[in-house]
Short mmCIF file of C-alpha atoms in Angstrom, two decimals:
data_model
loop_
_atom_site.label_atom_id
_atom_site.label_comp_id
_atom_site.label_asym_id
_atom_site.label_seq_id
_atom_site.Cartn_x
_atom_site.Cartn_y
_atom_site.Cartn_z
CA UNK A 1 -40.24 59.92 15.40
CA UNK A 2 -42.15 59.64 18.73
CA UNK A 3 -43.67 56.26 17.62
CA UNK A 4 -39.87 55.04 17.06
CA UNK A 5 -38.65 56.37 20.55
CA UNK A 6 -41.48 54.55 22.32
CA UNK A 7 -40.94 51.42 20.66
CA UNK A 8 -37.15 51.71 21.63
CA UNK A 9 -38.20 52.47 25.18
CA UNK A 10 -40.62 49.70 25.32
CA UNK A 11 -37.91 47.25 24.02
CA UNK A 12 -35.63 48.64 26.72
CA UNK A 13 -38.20 48.32 29.45
CA UNK A 14 -38.85 44.79 28.72
CA UNK A 15 -35.23 43.82 28.48
CA UNK A 16 -34.67 45.55 32.06
CA UNK A 17 -37.89 44.16 33.43
CA UNK A 18 -37.27 40.43 32.70
CA UNK A 19 -33.45 39.88 32.98
CA UNK A 20 -33.83 36.79 35.26
CA UNK A 21 -35.79 35.15 32.55
CA UNK A 22 -33.05 35.42 30.01
CA UNK A 23 -30.38 34.49 32.37
CA UNK A 24 -32.17 31.56 33.86
CA UNK A 25 -31.74 29.76 30.43
CA UNK A 26 -28.19 28.93 31.20
CA UNK A 27 -26.49 27.40 34.17
CA UNK A 28 -22.85 28.23 34.62
CA UNK A 29 -20.65 25.91 36.52
CA UNK A 30 -17.19 27.24 37.84
CA UNK A 31 -14.43 24.51 38.48
CA UNK A 32 -12.80 25.26 41.88
CA UNK A 33 -9.11 26.13 41.64
CA UNK A 34 -7.86 23.14 43.62
CA UNK A 35 -4.44 21.57 42.98
CA UNK A 36 -4.74 18.00 42.00
CA UNK A 37 -2.90 15.30 43.95
CA UNK A 38 -0.87 14.50 40.88
CA UNK A 39 3.16 14.95 40.46
CA UNK A 40 3.78 15.19 36.82
CA UNK A 41 7.31 14.39 35.77
CA UNK A 42 8.74 15.23 32.33
CA UNK A 43 5.73 16.98 30.66
CA UNK A 44 3.47 20.04 30.96
CA UNK A 45 -0.01 20.83 29.66
CA UNK A 46 0.67 23.18 26.76
CA UNK A 47 -3.06 23.46 25.58
CA UNK A 48 -6.47 22.25 26.00
CA UNK A 49 -8.50 21.71 22.81
CA UNK A 50 -12.19 21.17 22.37
CA UNK A 51 -13.06 18.76 19.64
CA UNK A 52 -16.57 18.13 20.45
CA UNK A 53 -19.25 18.45 17.91
CA UNK A 54 -21.00 20.99 20.10
CA UNK A 55 -18.69 23.14 21.98
CA UNK A 56 -20.96 25.72 23.36
CA UNK A 57 -22.25 23.85 26.33
CA UNK A 58 -21.64 20.78 28.33
CA UNK A 59 -25.19 19.32 28.28
CA UNK A 60 -28.62 19.79 30.16
CA UNK A 61 -29.31 19.99 33.92
CA UNK A 62 -32.67 19.96 35.47
CA UNK A 63 -33.87 23.08 37.18
CA UNK A 64 -37.65 23.46 37.67
CA UNK A 65 -39.73 23.74 35.69
CA UNK A 66 -37.55 22.52 32.83
CA UNK A 67 -33.98 21.31 31.76
CA UNK A 68 -31.55 24.05 31.06
CA UNK A 69 -28.29 24.59 29.33
CA UNK A 70 -25.11 24.07 31.51
CA UNK A 71 -21.77 25.76 30.45
CA UNK A 72 -18.40 26.10 32.25
CA UNK A 73 -17.16 29.40 33.20
CA UNK A 74 -15.29 31.13 30.30
CA UNK A 75 -15.81 28.12 28.00
CA UNK A 76 -15.11 24.49 28.29
CA UNK A 77 -11.52 24.34 27.01
CA UNK A 78 -10.64 27.57 28.81
CA UNK A 79 -12.00 26.58 32.04
CA UNK A 80 -10.49 23.00 32.20
CA UNK A 81 -6.89 24.56 30.88
CA UNK A 82 -7.20 27.20 33.74
CA UNK A 83 -8.14 24.39 36.14
CA UNK A 84 -4.91 22.25 35.02
CA UNK A 85 -2.54 25.14 34.95
CA UNK A 86 -2.28 25.08 38.80
CA UNK A 87 -0.88 21.59 38.41
CA UNK A 88 0.63 21.11 34.96
CA UNK A 89 2.18 24.52 34.07
CA UNK A 90 5.60 25.03 35.66
CA UNK A 91 7.58 28.20 34.80
CA UNK A 92 10.40 26.36 33.08
CA UNK A 93 9.35 24.10 30.27
CA UNK A 94 12.39 23.81 27.97
CA UNK A 95 13.18 20.23 28.97
CA UNK A 96 9.77 19.14 29.22
CA UNK A 97 7.26 17.40 26.80
CA UNK A 98 4.29 19.54 25.67
CA UNK A 99 1.01 17.62 26.02
CA UNK A 100 -2.13 18.65 24.49
CA UNK A 101 -5.19 17.55 26.19
CA UNK A 102 -8.12 17.17 23.67
CA UNK A 103 -11.78 16.95 24.95
CA UNK A 104 -13.38 14.35 22.91
CA UNK A 105 -16.55 14.07 24.93
CA UNK A 106 -17.96 16.04 28.00
CA UNK A 107 -21.69 15.69 28.48
CA UNK A 108 -24.09 16.12 31.52
CA UNK A 109 -27.50 14.87 31.25
CA UNK A 110 -30.21 14.84 33.91
CA UNK A 111 -33.86 13.45 34.27
CA UNK A 112 -36.39 14.07 36.86
CA UNK A 113 -37.95 10.91 38.47
CA UNK A 114 -41.53 10.74 39.60
CA UNK A 115 -40.34 11.06 43.10
CA UNK A 116 -38.92 14.51 42.37
CA UNK A 117 -35.33 13.33 42.48
CA UNK A 118 -32.91 14.07 39.56
CA UNK A 119 -30.69 11.41 38.15
CA UNK A 120 -27.71 12.73 36.49
CA UNK A 121 -24.69 11.38 34.46
CA UNK A 122 -21.44 12.84 33.48
CA UNK A 123 -19.49 11.50 30.63
CA UNK A 124 -15.81 12.64 29.93
CA UNK A 125 -13.47 11.46 27.23
CA UNK A 126 -10.09 12.94 26.94
CA UNK A 127 -7.12 12.18 24.72
CA UNK A 128 -3.54 13.28 24.94
CA UNK A 129 -1.27 14.36 22.33
CA UNK A 130 2.16 15.97 21.81
CA UNK A 131 3.92 17.92 18.91
CA UNK A 132 6.35 16.02 16.74
CA UNK A 133 7.98 18.06 13.94
CA UNK A 134 5.43 20.80 14.67
CA UNK A 135 2.49 18.28 14.08
CA UNK A 136 0.21 16.94 16.70
CA UNK A 137 0.91 13.39 17.39
CA UNK A 138 -1.55 11.06 19.35
CA UNK A 139 -0.33 9.48 22.52
CA UNK A 140 -3.36 7.77 24.45
CA UNK A 141 -6.57 8.42 25.77
CA UNK A 142 -9.67 7.25 27.93
CA UNK A 143 -13.27 7.89 28.63
CA UNK A 144 -15.19 7.49 31.98
CA UNK A 145 -18.65 8.30 33.35
CA UNK A 146 -20.16 8.88 36.73
CA UNK A 147 -23.76 8.74 37.84
CA UNK A 148 -25.38 10.34 40.62
CA UNK A 149 -28.78 11.26 42.34
CA UNK A 150 -29.64 14.52 43.79
CA UNK A 151 -32.56 16.09 45.76
CA UNK A 152 -32.82 19.41 47.51
CA UNK A 153 -29.32 20.13 46.30
CA UNK A 154 -28.39 22.76 43.63
CA UNK A 155 -26.72 21.39 40.55
CA UNK A 156 -23.31 22.90 40.93
CA UNK A 157 -22.87 21.47 44.57
CA UNK A 158 -22.86 18.06 42.78
CA UNK A 159 -21.67 18.25 39.46
CA UNK A 160 -18.73 20.48 40.05
CA UNK A 161 -16.94 18.22 42.52
CA UNK A 162 -17.73 15.04 40.38
CA UNK A 163 -16.48 16.67 37.03
CA UNK A 164 -13.30 17.81 38.86
CA UNK A 165 -12.88 14.34 40.12
CA UNK A 166 -13.28 12.65 36.55
CA UNK A 167 -10.72 15.17 35.33
CA UNK A 168 -8.36 14.22 37.93
CA UNK A 169 -8.86 10.52 37.33
CA UNK A 170 -7.88 10.93 33.68
CA UNK A 171 -4.90 13.06 34.39
CA UNK A 172 -3.82 10.36 37.02
CA UNK A 173 -4.25 7.70 34.23
CA UNK A 174 -2.23 9.84 31.91
CA UNK A 175 0.62 10.59 34.28
CA UNK A 176 1.06 6.85 34.89
CA UNK A 177 1.10 6.11 31.24
CA UNK A 178 3.58 8.93 30.54
CA UNK A 179 6.08 7.68 33.30
CA UNK A 180 6.36 4.47 31.48
CA UNK A 181 6.05 5.71 27.91
CA UNK A 182 8.70 8.15 28.17
CA UNK A 183 11.17 5.69 28.61
CA UNK A 184 9.90 2.98 26.07
CA UNK A 185 7.97 5.03 23.30
CA UNK A 186 9.62 6.11 20.15
CA UNK A 187 7.32 9.15 20.13
CA UNK A 188 9.55 10.88 22.78
CA UNK A 189 12.94 9.97 21.24
CA UNK A 190 15.28 12.76 20.99
CA UNK A 191 18.23 10.90 19.52
CA UNK A 192 18.98 7.85 17.57
CA UNK A 193 22.07 5.84 18.21
CA UNK A 194 23.26 3.47 15.51
CA UNK A 195 24.96 0.26 16.70
CA UNK A 196 26.41 -2.02 14.00
CA UNK A 197 26.62 -5.80 14.65
CA UNK A 198 28.79 -8.25 12.96
CA UNK A 199 26.96 -11.43 11.78
CA UNK A 200 29.10 -13.65 9.84
CA UNK A 201 27.67 -16.91 9.00
CA UNK A 202 29.49 -18.96 6.41
CA UNK A 203 26.73 -21.17 4.99
CA UNK A 204 23.08 -21.79 5.45
CA UNK A 205 21.95 -24.43 3.03
CA UNK A 206 21.50 -23.02 -0.44
CA UNK A 207 22.97 -19.68 0.71
CA UNK A 208 26.61 -18.91 1.23
CA UNK A 209 27.32 -15.69 3.28
CA UNK A 210 30.50 -13.73 2.47
CA UNK A 211 33.22 -14.59 5.13
CA UNK A 212 36.87 -13.65 4.94
CA UNK A 213 37.80 -17.38 5.82
CA UNK A 214 35.60 -18.65 3.09
CA UNK A 215 36.48 -18.13 -0.56
CA UNK A 216 34.24 -19.45 -3.27
CA UNK A 217 34.75 -22.94 -4.61
CA UNK A 218 33.22 -24.52 -7.59
CA UNK A 219 30.92 -26.59 -5.68
CA UNK A 220 29.00 -23.38 -4.56
CA UNK A 221 27.71 -22.91 -8.27
CA UNK A 222 24.90 -25.48 -7.97
CA UNK A 223 22.70 -24.05 -10.81
CA UNK A 224 22.38 -24.95 -14.45
CA UNK A 225 24.23 -23.05 -17.12
CA UNK A 226 22.07 -20.58 -18.94
CA UNK A 227 21.52 -21.57 -22.65
CA UNK A 228 20.86 -17.84 -23.42
CA UNK A 229 24.52 -16.82 -22.09
CA UNK A 230 27.77 -17.27 -23.72
CA UNK A 231 29.81 -16.60 -20.59
CA UNK A 232 31.83 -19.24 -18.62
CA UNK A 233 30.04 -18.64 -15.24
CA UNK A 234 27.61 -16.42 -13.52
CA UNK A 235 27.32 -15.67 -9.77
CA UNK A 236 24.10 -14.01 -8.13
CA UNK A 237 25.10 -12.05 -4.94
CA UNK A 238 23.12 -9.60 -3.01
CA UNK A 239 23.24 -7.81 0.45
CA UNK A 240 20.65 -6.72 2.81
CA UNK A 241 20.25 -5.41 6.43
CA UNK A 242 18.03 -5.96 9.39
CA UNK A 243 17.43 -3.63 12.41
CA UNK A 244 16.16 -3.87 15.81
CA UNK A 245 15.24 -0.99 17.72
CA UNK A 246 14.77 -0.26 21.49
CA UNK A 247 14.05 2.90 23.44
CA UNK A 248 15.74 3.96 26.54
CA UNK A 249 15.47 7.21 28.34
CA UNK A 250 14.60 9.01 25.00
CA UNK A 251 17.48 7.54 23.16
CA UNK A 252 16.51 5.11 20.27
CA UNK A 253 19.26 2.48 19.91
CA UNK A 254 19.10 0.89 16.58
CA UNK A 255 21.18 -2.43 16.21
CA UNK A 256 21.86 -2.93 12.45
CA UNK A 257 23.14 -6.13 10.91
CA UNK A 258 24.26 -6.24 7.37
CA UNK A 259 24.85 -9.54 5.40
CA UNK A 260 26.17 -10.42 1.96
CA UNK A 261 25.38 -13.53 0.29
CA UNK A 262 25.42 -15.57 -2.81
CA UNK A 263 22.47 -17.93 -3.99
CA UNK A 264 24.00 -21.26 -4.94
CA UNK A 265 20.97 -22.42 -6.72
CA UNK A 266 21.09 -20.09 -9.44
CA UNK A 267 24.99 -19.42 -9.71
CA UNK A 268 26.27 -21.62 -12.43
CA UNK A 269 29.43 -22.64 -14.23
CA UNK A 270 30.33 -24.61 -17.49
CA UNK A 271 32.19 -27.71 -16.97
CA UNK A 272 34.98 -26.71 -19.32
CA UNK A 273 35.35 -23.40 -17.51
CA UNK A 274 36.27 -24.56 -14.13
CA UNK A 275 39.63 -22.89 -13.40
CA UNK A 276 41.11 -20.71 -10.98
CA UNK A 277 41.04 -17.43 -13.11
CA UNK A 278 37.37 -17.72 -13.89
CA UNK A 279 36.68 -18.50 -10.12
CA UNK A 280 38.57 -15.44 -9.28
CA UNK A 281 36.66 -13.38 -11.46
CA UNK A 282 33.34 -14.50 -9.82
CA UNK A 283 34.97 -14.05 -6.51
CA UNK A 284 35.58 -10.47 -7.07
CA UNK A 285 31.76 -10.00 -7.89
CA UNK A 286 31.25 -11.49 -4.35
CA UNK A 287 34.05 -9.08 -3.05
CA UNK A 288 32.23 -6.15 -4.83
CA UNK A 289 28.97 -6.79 -3.05
CA UNK A 290 30.75 -6.81 0.45
CA UNK A 291 32.37 -3.50 -0.52
CA UNK A 292 29.07 -1.90 -1.27
CA UNK A 293 27.63 -3.31 1.86
CA UNK A 294 30.53 -1.77 3.81
CA UNK A 295 29.97 1.58 2.06
CA UNK A 296 26.42 1.55 3.04
CA UNK A 297 27.29 0.80 6.63
CA UNK A 298 29.89 3.57 6.82
CA UNK A 299 27.57 6.27 5.28
CA UNK A 300 24.85 5.38 7.88
CA UNK A 301 27.38 6.37 10.51
CA UNK A 302 27.76 9.75 8.96
CA UNK A 303 23.99 10.54 8.78
CA UNK A 304 22.03 12.72 11.21
CA UNK A 305 19.11 10.27 11.48
CA UNK A 306 15.86 11.81 12.44
CA UNK A 307 13.85 10.02 15.39
CA UNK A 308 10.59 10.80 13.70
CA UNK A 309 11.41 9.00 10.29
CA UNK A 310 14.46 6.71 10.92
CA UNK A 311 12.90 3.55 9.36
CA UNK A 312 12.32 5.12 6.14
CA UNK A 313 15.51 7.16 6.01
CA UNK A 314 17.58 3.81 6.28
CA UNK A 315 15.36 2.03 3.78
CA UNK A 316 15.98 4.72 1.28
CA UNK A 317 19.73 4.76 1.67
CA UNK A 318 19.59 0.98 1.42
CA UNK A 319 17.71 1.36 -1.89
CA UNK A 320 20.31 3.92 -3.22
CA UNK A 321 23.18 1.57 -2.39
CA UNK A 322 21.66 -1.46 -3.83
CA UNK A 323 21.25 0.58 -7.14
CA UNK A 324 25.21 1.60 -6.83
CA UNK A 325 25.94 -2.12 -6.38
CA UNK A 326 24.11 -2.97 -9.38
CA UNK A 327 25.76 -0.25 -11.35
CA UNK A 328 29.35 -1.15 -10.03
CA UNK A 329 28.71 -4.94 -11.01
CA UNK A 330 27.84 -3.83 -14.36
CA UNK A 331 30.82 -1.46 -14.80
CA UNK A 332 33.24 -4.31 -13.58
CA UNK A 333 32.01 -6.65 -16.30
CA UNK A 334 32.05 -4.04 -19.07
CA UNK A 335 35.49 -2.81 -18.31
CA UNK A 336 37.02 -6.41 -17.82
CA UNK A 337 34.81 -7.86 -20.78
CA UNK A 338 33.66 -10.36 -18.20
CA UNK A 339 37.13 -11.23 -17.34
CA UNK A 340 38.55 -11.52 -20.91
CA UNK A 341 40.56 -8.41 -20.42
CA UNK A 342 43.26 -9.55 -18.09
CA UNK A 343 44.93 -6.25 -17.34
CA UNK A 344 41.68 -4.65 -16.56
CA UNK A 345 40.76 -7.77 -14.63
CA UNK A 346 43.93 -7.32 -12.33
CA UNK A 347 43.32 -3.57 -11.94
CA UNK A 348 39.85 -4.19 -10.60
CA UNK A 349 41.07 -7.11 -8.31
CA UNK A 350 43.77 -4.56 -6.68
CA UNK A 351 41.47 -1.59 -6.60
CA UNK A 352 38.41 -3.63 -4.76
CA UNK A 353 40.54 -5.56 -2.44
CA UNK A 354 42.63 -2.81 -1.23
CA UNK A 355 39.47 -0.76 -0.49
CA UNK A 356 38.34 -3.72 1.42
CA UNK A 357 41.62 -3.78 3.47
CA UNK A 358 41.42 -0.08 4.03
CA UNK A 359 38.19 -0.80 6.12
CA UNK A 360 39.73 -3.51 7.86
CA UNK A 361 38.27 -6.22 6.06
CA UNK A 362 40.12 -9.22 4.85
CA UNK A 363 39.25 -10.27 1.30
CA UNK A 364 37.98 -13.90 1.07
CA UNK A 365 40.60 -14.37 -1.68
CA UNK A 366 44.09 -12.64 -1.32
#
């Protein structure tokens, strides 16, 4: 028992006797609480994250007789976060964009020259992110480095001020980027505004676009009749859309054009079937395509479109309505027996064209 106590007391004695040897292995640097010469507008620093491979220190500095490990007071991320809070942490943040500062690189390295001077370098790489639908989204980033030579000066007298300056310069760069990006980048969009444009060309070579003033004529059917079909004629119609987006003051304006067309080169008619009744049957196929296109447009107007995924949402709806278009065309031919059932044909004509008129669209054929 006495031997155990002696051993404990001996260990305590050694620990008490050599505290400076233990503490001298680490040099702690404290960032001075100075307000930066930056005026942030529209954002605040929500968090600082250290994503370096080694986060326990910021490198090595020279202190005779050997290099020692340098750390920031309270830990790297916390030290920089506290430093930035004086400038970038307002009391009210409800209308501001949260920004995450990510430390990609922070390394101090020093070497001793034969002339007993210390050459040093500080490297700093920061990236900036925000939250979008609860997930971190990258915005921008930059890297910078500063070199220095010191002699007869303690490390913290040089390094601390240079590190603060590097941080300040990177935040100035981000501040400038943000002031432009907040107006033009879709990352910060809070609202999507749909604007529908009318684009009503009549013809473009082998393509005939649907137009109220341009009904079909037999010359539009330029293809060779199919030897595999027993029907009198066949028309190939389709519809599509194009969208252009622009951002202004966090509102994304999406200008959408829809087009309905027939392909003349693969639409055909048999010579002995060129009469007004057959032509009107084909015209109604074209009318149905125009009708589905209008339903697609009107459905988009009712949607609450997400700023984060507006493109894929609209594309999905287009695919859904194209599927409905195919189904409705097939239903039309089945119920009218490709126009042979005249009462059903008349019913479809009235139903489709009445709905077009209800949307303010004049059918190409009365």
